[in-house]
Amino acid sequence: MTYILGIESSCDETAAAVVIDGKTIASSVIASQIDLHAQYGGVFPEVASRAHVEAISAVVDQAMRDAGIPYATLDGIAVTQGPGLVGSLLVGINFAKGLALSINKPLMGINHLEGHVYSLWLTQPFREVEFPVLVLIVSGGHTELLLMHGHGHYERLGGTLDDAAGEAFDKVGRMLGLPFPGGPHIEQAGQKGNPSAFNFPRAKRDDSYDFSFSGLKTAVMREVMVKPSGDARKSGDKADKKSQLRADISVNDVAASFQEALVDILVSKTVRAAKIYDATEIFLSGGVSANQRLRILMKKESDLPVRYPPLVLCTDNAAMIAAVAHYRYGEALRRGAVVSDFGMDVQTMWSLSAMK
Ligand code: KG4
Ligand code: ZN
């Protein structure tokens, strides 16, 4: 059995978890900073790193207490090394280095995106996987379509060329005056709206597996914002120029139509890739995989089984980081062959297909 402590601080959640054998969550603590960032309408990096510093010690402590094991029982410490915000990542990495040194346990740097993939292995009841599987990671920072050939073996088929799917949800949420993060609020509003009310563009309807959401975002903006009058344009009056939400627009209809356009393109490319590459299953992960419309449409359009994590594992957490460490290093940990990299540095950009 491996007992691994995971630590995650790549964005705006400070999290720690203890995972047994890469499958069983003994504890999982998540301190969210959403309230701190709401006033900025997005994650404010400086605020995030400071909040991580304040929270991390208590969060790790709580995870160990909830797991009910002493530090001596741990086989190793897994920490998110990237991708993510540099200041936020540094807090987790430095804390993990100090802890690993003080309790004399191996330290492992983990890719956050791979964490999202392995949230599927934490999903109960666990069912063995037959490779290759098609993985769609959709979060606030990433939109990646991957073919997973085996544990730790990824082929990147495509990804976003501009905004991430979650980022598009958040930006449109802000336009519509919804609270941050916009994703869940757009979903909620969309349930009361008509998804065919607006025919928003489905960009990159081509043979590639790349996505582009900035055109969709601009189309929504054109539709819902009051256009500045000619007089205001000439006078350069800032107050008049400032875009405002049209009074006659139905927020629910815009939310439903925007969600439909975004989900439609995610589903069509994923289903096509799954067919062409003979995948056995489709995996959805990351914050946007919490979206019910995405789950429903993916299941409707594909003949393959579609798996996604429970809500609490869709968004950022540390259990998924510990799970990756088990699959990457479990064998070596048991042999005592993992050498800690105390010189480990942040990897703010770190593609999964670059992993061996
Ligand atoms: O994976 P995550 O917690 O953080 C990153 O690694 O980015 O994802 C957060 C993103 C946010 O953009 C949020 O708006 C989006 O996931 N999200 C959703 C839903 N729940 C969270 N987007 C659409 N529908 C949802 N229900
Ligand atoms: Zn994430």
Coordinates of C-alpha atoms and ligand atoms in Angstrom, one line a residue:
M1 CA 0.0 0.0 0.0
T2 CA 1.2 3.6 -0.7
Y3 CA 0.1 6.5 1.5
I4 CA 0.8 9.7 -0.4
L5 CA 0.2 13.3 0.8
G6 CA -0.7 15.6 -2.1
I7 CA -0.4 19.3 -2.1
E8 CA -2.0 21.6 -4.7
S9 CA -1.7 25.4 -5.0
S10 CA -1.5 26.1 -8.7
C11 CA -4.3 28.6 -8.9
D12 CA -6.9 29.8 -6.3
E13 CA -7.4 26.7 -4.2
T14 CA -5.0 25.7 -1.4
A15 CA -5.5 21.9 -1.1
A16 CA -4.0 18.9 0.7
A17 CA -5.1 15.2 0.6
V18 CA -3.9 11.8 1.7
V19 CA -4.6 9.0 -0.9
I20 CA -4.1 5.3 -0.4
D21 CA -2.9 3.3 -3.4
G22 CA -3.9 6.0 -5.9
K23 CA -7.6 5.1 -5.4
T24 CA -8.9 5.7 -1.9
I25 CA -9.2 9.2 -0.5
A26 CA -8.3 9.1 3.2
S27 CA -8.7 12.9 3.5
S28 CA -9.1 15.9 1.2
V29 CA -9.1 19.5 2.4
I30 CA -9.7 22.4 0.0
A31 CA -9.5 26.1 1.1
S32 CA -11.1 28.1 -1.7
Q33 CA -10.2 31.7 -2.3
I34 CA -13.2 32.5 -4.5
D35 CA -14.5 35.2 -2.1
L36 CA -11.2 37.0 -2.3
H37 CA -11.1 37.2 -6.1
A38 CA -14.8 37.8 -6.7
Q39 CA -14.3 41.6 -6.5
Y40 CA -11.8 41.4 -9.4
G41 CA -13.9 39.2 -11.6
G42 CA -11.0 36.8 -12.0
V43 CA -8.1 35.3 -10.1
F44 CA -5.7 38.1 -8.9
P45 CA -2.3 36.4 -8.8
E46 CA -0.7 38.5 -6.0
V47 CA -3.8 38.0 -3.8
A48 CA -3.7 34.3 -4.6
S49 CA -0.1 33.7 -3.5
R50 CA -0.6 35.6 -0.3
A51 CA -3.7 33.6 0.6
H52 CA -1.8 30.3 -0.2
V53 CA 0.9 31.4 2.3
E54 CA -1.7 32.0 5.0
A55 CA -3.6 28.8 4.4
I56 CA -1.2 26.1 3.5
S57 CA 0.2 25.0 6.9
A58 CA -3.3 24.6 8.4
V59 CA -4.7 22.9 5.3
V60 CA -1.9 20.2 5.3
D61 CA -2.3 19.8 9.1
Q62 CA -6.0 19.2 8.7
A63 CA -5.5 16.7 5.9
M64 CA -3.2 14.6 8.1
R65 CA -5.5 14.8 11.0
D66 CA -8.6 13.8 8.9
A67 CA -6.6 10.9 7.5
G68 CA -5.8 9.8 11.1
I69 CA -2.2 8.8 10.3
P70 CA 1.1 10.1 11.6
Y71 CA 3.6 11.7 9.1
A72 CA 5.8 8.7 9.6
T73 CA 3.3 6.5 7.8
L74 CA 3.5 8.5 4.6
D75 CA 5.4 7.0 1.7
G76 CA 6.0 10.3 0.0
I77 CA 4.8 13.9 -0.7
A78 CA 3.5 14.9 -4.1
V79 CA 3.2 18.6 -5.0
T80 CA 1.9 20.4 -8.1
Q81 CA 5.0 21.7 -10.0
G82 CA 3.0 23.3 -12.9
P83 CA 1.4 24.5 -15.0
G84 CA -0.2 27.4 -13.1
L85 CA 0.5 30.8 -11.6
V86 CA 4.2 31.1 -10.7
G87 CA 3.7 32.8 -7.3
S88 CA 1.0 30.3 -6.3
L89 CA 3.0 27.2 -7.4
L90 CA 6.0 28.5 -5.5
V91 CA 4.1 28.5 -2.2
G92 CA 3.2 24.8 -2.5
I93 CA 6.6 23.7 -3.8
N94 CA 8.5 25.5 -1.1
F95 CA 6.2 24.2 1.7
A96 CA 6.5 20.6 0.3
K97 CA 10.3 20.8 0.1
G98 CA 10.5 22.0 3.7
L99 CA 8.1 19.3 4.9
A100 CA 9.8 16.5 2.9
L101 CA 13.2 17.5 4.4
S102 CA 11.9 17.7 7.9
I103 CA 10.1 14.3 7.9
N104 CA 12.6 12.7 5.6
K105 CA 10.2 11.5 2.9
P106 CA 10.6 11.5 -0.9
L107 CA 9.3 14.6 -2.7
M108 CA 7.6 14.3 -6.2
G109 CA 6.7 17.1 -8.6
I110 CA 3.4 16.5 -10.4
N111 CA 1.8 18.0 -13.5
H112 CA -1.5 19.6 -12.6
L113 CA -3.2 18.5 -15.9
E114 CA -2.2 14.9 -15.3
G115 CA -3.9 15.4 -11.9
H116 CA -7.1 16.3 -13.7
V117 CA -6.8 13.1 -15.7
Y118 CA -6.3 10.9 -12.6
S119 CA -9.3 12.4 -10.9
L120 CA -11.0 9.7 -12.9
W121 CA -9.1 7.0 -11.1
L122 CA -10.4 8.4 -7.8
T123 CA -14.0 8.1 -9.0
Q124 CA -15.9 5.4 -7.3
P125 CA -16.7 2.6 -7.9
F126 CA -13.4 2.2 -9.6
R127 CA -13.5 0.3 -12.9
E128 CA -10.3 -0.8 -14.7
V129 CA -9.5 1.1 -17.9
E130 CA -8.8 -0.3 -21.3
F131 CA -6.5 2.0 -23.3
P132 CA -6.6 4.1 -25.4
V133 CA -9.0 6.5 -23.9
L134 CA -9.8 9.9 -25.2
V135 CA -9.4 12.6 -22.5
L136 CA -11.0 16.1 -22.7
I137 CA -9.6 18.4 -20.0
V138 CA -11.7 21.6 -19.7
S139 CA -10.9 24.0 -16.9
G140 CA -10.4 27.7 -16.2
G141 CA -6.8 27.6 -17.5
H142 CA -6.8 24.7 -20.0
T143 CA -8.7 23.0 -22.9
E144 CA -6.8 19.9 -24.0
L145 CA -7.8 17.0 -26.1
L146 CA -5.5 14.0 -25.4
L147 CA -5.3 10.4 -26.5
M148 CA -4.1 8.4 -23.5
H149 CA -2.3 5.2 -24.6
G150 CA -1.4 4.0 -21.1
H151 CA -0.6 5.3 -17.6
G152 CA 1.5 8.4 -18.1
H153 CA 1.5 8.2 -21.9
Y154 CA -0.3 11.0 -23.7
E155 CA -0.6 12.1 -27.3
R156 CA -1.9 15.7 -27.6
L157 CA -4.4 15.9 -30.4
G158 CA -5.3 19.6 -29.9
G159 CA -6.3 22.3 -27.6
T160 CA -7.5 25.9 -27.4
L161 CA -5.8 28.5 -29.5
D162 CA -6.9 31.4 -27.3
D163 CA -9.2 31.3 -24.3
A164 CA -9.7 28.1 -22.2
A165 CA -13.3 26.9 -22.1
G166 CA -13.7 27.9 -18.4
E167 CA -12.2 31.3 -19.1
A168 CA -14.8 31.9 -21.8
F169 CA -17.5 30.9 -19.3
D170 CA -16.1 33.3 -16.8
K171 CA -15.7 36.2 -19.2
V172 CA -19.2 35.8 -20.6
G173 CA -20.4 35.5 -17.0
R174 CA -18.8 38.9 -16.2
M175 CA -20.5 40.5 -19.3
L176 CA -23.9 39.2 -18.1
G177 CA -23.3 40.6 -14.6
L178 CA -23.1 37.1 -13.0
P179 CA -20.9 36.3 -10.0
F180 CA -17.4 34.8 -10.4
P181 CA -16.7 32.2 -11.4
G182 CA -19.2 32.4 -14.3
G183 CA -19.4 28.7 -15.3
P184 CA -21.8 27.4 -12.7
H185 CA -23.9 30.6 -12.8
I186 CA -24.2 30.5 -16.6
E187 CA -25.3 26.8 -16.3
Q188 CA -27.9 27.8 -13.7
A189 CA -29.2 30.8 -15.8
G190 CA -29.1 28.6 -19.0
Q191 CA -31.5 26.1 -17.5
K192 CA -34.2 28.8 -17.5
G193 CA -33.3 30.0 -21.0
N194 CA -33.8 29.0 -24.7
P195 CA -30.6 27.5 -26.2
S196 CA -31.7 28.4 -29.7
A197 CA -32.6 32.0 -28.9
F198 CA -29.2 33.1 -30.4
N199 CA -27.2 31.3 -33.1
F200 CA -23.7 32.0 -31.8
P201 CA -20.8 30.9 -34.0
R202 CA -19.1 27.5 -33.6
A203 CA -15.5 28.5 -34.4
K204 CA -12.9 26.1 -35.8
R205 CA -15.5 23.7 -37.4
D206 CA -12.6 22.1 -39.3
D207 CA -10.7 18.8 -39.3
S208 CA -8.3 19.9 -36.6
Y209 CA -8.8 19.1 -32.9
D210 CA -8.1 22.7 -31.9
F211 CA -10.6 25.0 -30.3
S212 CA -11.1 28.8 -30.4
F213 CA -13.5 30.6 -28.1
S214 CA -12.5 34.2 -28.4
G215 CA -14.8 34.7 -31.4
L216 CA -17.7 33.2 -29.6
K217 CA -17.0 35.6 -26.6
T218 CA -16.9 38.6 -29.0
A219 CA -20.2 37.5 -30.7
V220 CA -21.9 37.4 -27.3
M221 CA -20.5 40.8 -26.4
R222 CA -21.8 42.3 -29.7
E223 CA -25.2 40.9 -29.0
V224 CA -25.7 41.9 -25.4
M225 CA -23.9 45.2 -25.0
V226 CA -25.4 48.6 -25.7
K227 CA -23.5 50.1 -28.6
P228 CA -21.9 53.5 -27.8
S229 CA -23.8 56.3 -29.6
G230 CA -22.1 58.3 -32.4
D231 CA -22.0 61.4 -30.2
A232 CA -20.4 59.5 -27.4
R233 CA -17.8 58.1 -29.8
K234 CA -17.0 61.6 -31.1
S235 CA -16.8 63.3 -27.7
G236 CA -14.7 60.5 -26.3
D237 CA -16.8 60.5 -23.2
K238 CA -15.6 57.6 -21.2
A239 CA -18.8 57.1 -19.2
D240 CA -20.9 57.0 -22.4
K241 CA -18.5 54.7 -24.1
K242 CA -18.5 52.2 -21.4
S243 CA -20.4 49.1 -22.6
Q244 CA -23.6 48.3 -20.8
L245 CA -25.9 45.3 -20.9
R246 CA -28.9 45.9 -23.2
A247 CA -32.1 46.2 -21.2
D248 CA -34.1 44.1 -23.6
I249 CA -31.8 41.1 -23.5
S250 CA -32.7 37.9 -21.7
V251 CA -29.7 36.9 -19.6
N252 CA -31.1 33.3 -19.4
D253 CA -31.4 33.0 -23.2
V254 CA -27.9 34.4 -23.8
A255 CA -26.5 32.0 -21.1
A256 CA -28.3 29.0 -22.6
S257 CA -27.3 29.9 -26.2
F258 CA -23.7 30.6 -25.3
Q259 CA -23.4 27.3 -23.3
E260 CA -25.0 25.4 -26.2
A261 CA -22.5 26.8 -28.8
L262 CA -19.4 26.1 -26.6
V263 CA -20.6 22.6 -25.5
D264 CA -21.5 21.8 -29.1
I265 CA -18.0 22.3 -30.4
L266 CA -16.4 20.5 -27.5
V267 CA -18.6 17.5 -28.0
S268 CA -18.4 17.3 -31.8
K269 CA -14.5 17.4 -31.8
T270 CA -14.2 14.9 -28.9
V271 CA -16.7 12.4 -30.4
R272 CA -15.0 12.6 -33.8
A273 CA -11.5 12.1 -32.3
A274 CA -12.8 9.2 -30.3
K275 CA -14.0 7.5 -33.4
I276 CA -11.0 8.2 -35.5
Y277 CA -8.5 7.0 -32.9
D278 CA -10.5 4.0 -31.8
A279 CA -10.8 5.1 -28.2
T280 CA -12.6 2.7 -25.8
E281 CA -14.0 5.4 -23.6
I282 CA -14.3 9.2 -23.3
F283 CA -13.0 10.9 -20.1
L284 CA -14.0 14.4 -19.1
S285 CA -12.2 16.3 -16.4
G286 CA -11.5 19.8 -15.1
G287 CA -13.9 22.4 -13.7
V288 CA -16.0 22.7 -16.8
S289 CA -16.7 18.9 -16.8
A290 CA -19.1 19.7 -13.9
N291 CA -21.4 21.2 -16.6
Q292 CA -24.5 19.0 -17.0
R293 CA -25.2 20.1 -20.6
L294 CA -21.7 19.0 -21.6
R295 CA -22.1 15.6 -19.9
I296 CA -25.6 15.0 -21.4
L297 CA -24.7 16.0 -24.9
M298 CA -21.4 14.0 -24.8
K299 CA -23.4 10.9 -23.8
K300 CA -26.0 11.5 -26.4
E301 CA -23.6 12.0 -29.3
S302 CA -21.2 9.2 -28.5
D303 CA -21.7 5.4 -28.5
L304 CA -18.8 5.0 -26.1
P305 CA -19.0 5.1 -22.3
V306 CA -18.4 8.6 -20.9
R307 CA -16.8 9.0 -17.5
Y308 CA -16.5 12.1 -15.4
P309 CA -15.5 12.7 -11.8
P310 CA -18.0 13.7 -9.1
L311 CA -18.3 17.5 -8.7
V312 CA -15.8 17.8 -5.9
L313 CA -13.1 16.1 -8.0
C314 CA -13.9 18.1 -11.2
T315 CA -12.4 21.3 -9.8
D316 CA -8.9 21.7 -8.3
N317 CA -8.1 19.4 -5.4
A318 CA -5.0 17.7 -4.0
A319 CA -6.3 14.1 -4.1
M320 CA -5.8 14.0 -7.8
I321 CA -2.1 15.1 -7.4
A322 CA -1.5 12.3 -4.9
A323 CA -3.2 9.8 -7.2
V324 CA -0.8 10.7 -10.1
A325 CA 2.2 10.1 -7.8
H326 CA 1.0 6.6 -7.0
Y327 CA 0.8 5.7 -10.7
R328 CA 4.1 7.3 -11.6
Y329 CA 6.2 6.5 -8.6
G330 CA 4.3 3.8 -6.6
E331 CA 6.6 1.0 -7.6
A332 CA 9.8 3.0 -7.0
L333 CA 8.4 4.3 -3.6
R334 CA 8.0 0.7 -2.4
R335 CA 11.6 -0.1 -3.4
G336 CA 12.8 3.1 -1.7
A337 CA 14.1 4.2 -5.1
V338 CA 12.6 7.7 -5.4
V339 CA 15.2 10.4 -5.1
S340 CA 13.8 13.8 -4.1
D341 CA 14.5 16.7 -6.4
F342 CA 15.0 19.5 -3.9
G343 CA 16.2 21.7 -6.7
M344 CA 12.7 21.4 -8.3
D345 CA 11.5 24.6 -9.9
V346 CA 8.1 25.8 -11.0
Q347 CA 7.0 24.8 -14.5
T348 CA 4.4 27.4 -15.5
M349 CA 4.0 25.9 -19.0
W350 CA 4.1 22.1 -19.0
S351 CA 2.5 20.1 -21.8
L352 CA 1.3 16.6 -21.0
S353 CA 2.6 15.2 -24.3
A354 CA 6.1 16.2 -23.2
M355 CA 5.9 13.8 -20.3
K356 CA 7.7 10.4 -20.4
Ligands
KG4_1 O1 -10.4 22.9 -12.8 P1 -10.7 24.3 -12.2 O2 -11.2 24.3 -10.8 O3 -9.5 25.2 -12.2 C1 -8.5 25.3 -13.2 O4 -7.6 24.5 -13.1 O5 -8.7 26.2 -14.0 O6 -11.8 25.0 -13.1 C2 -12.4 26.2 -12.8 C3 -13.3 26.6 -14.0 C4 -13.8 28.0 -13.9 O7 -13.6 28.6 -15.2 C5 -15.4 27.7 -13.8 O8 -16.2 28.7 -14.3 C6 -15.5 26.4 -14.5 O9 -14.4 25.7 -14.2 N1 -16.7 25.7 -14.0 C7 -17.8 25.5 -14.9 C8 -18.8 24.8 -14.1 N2 -18.3 24.6 -12.8 C9 -17.0 25.2 -12.8 N3 -18.0 25.8 -16.1 C10 -19.2 25.4 -16.7 N4 -20.2 24.8 -16.0 C11 -20.0 24.5 -14.7 N5 -21.0 23.9 -14.0
ZN2 ZN -7.3 22.7 -12.6

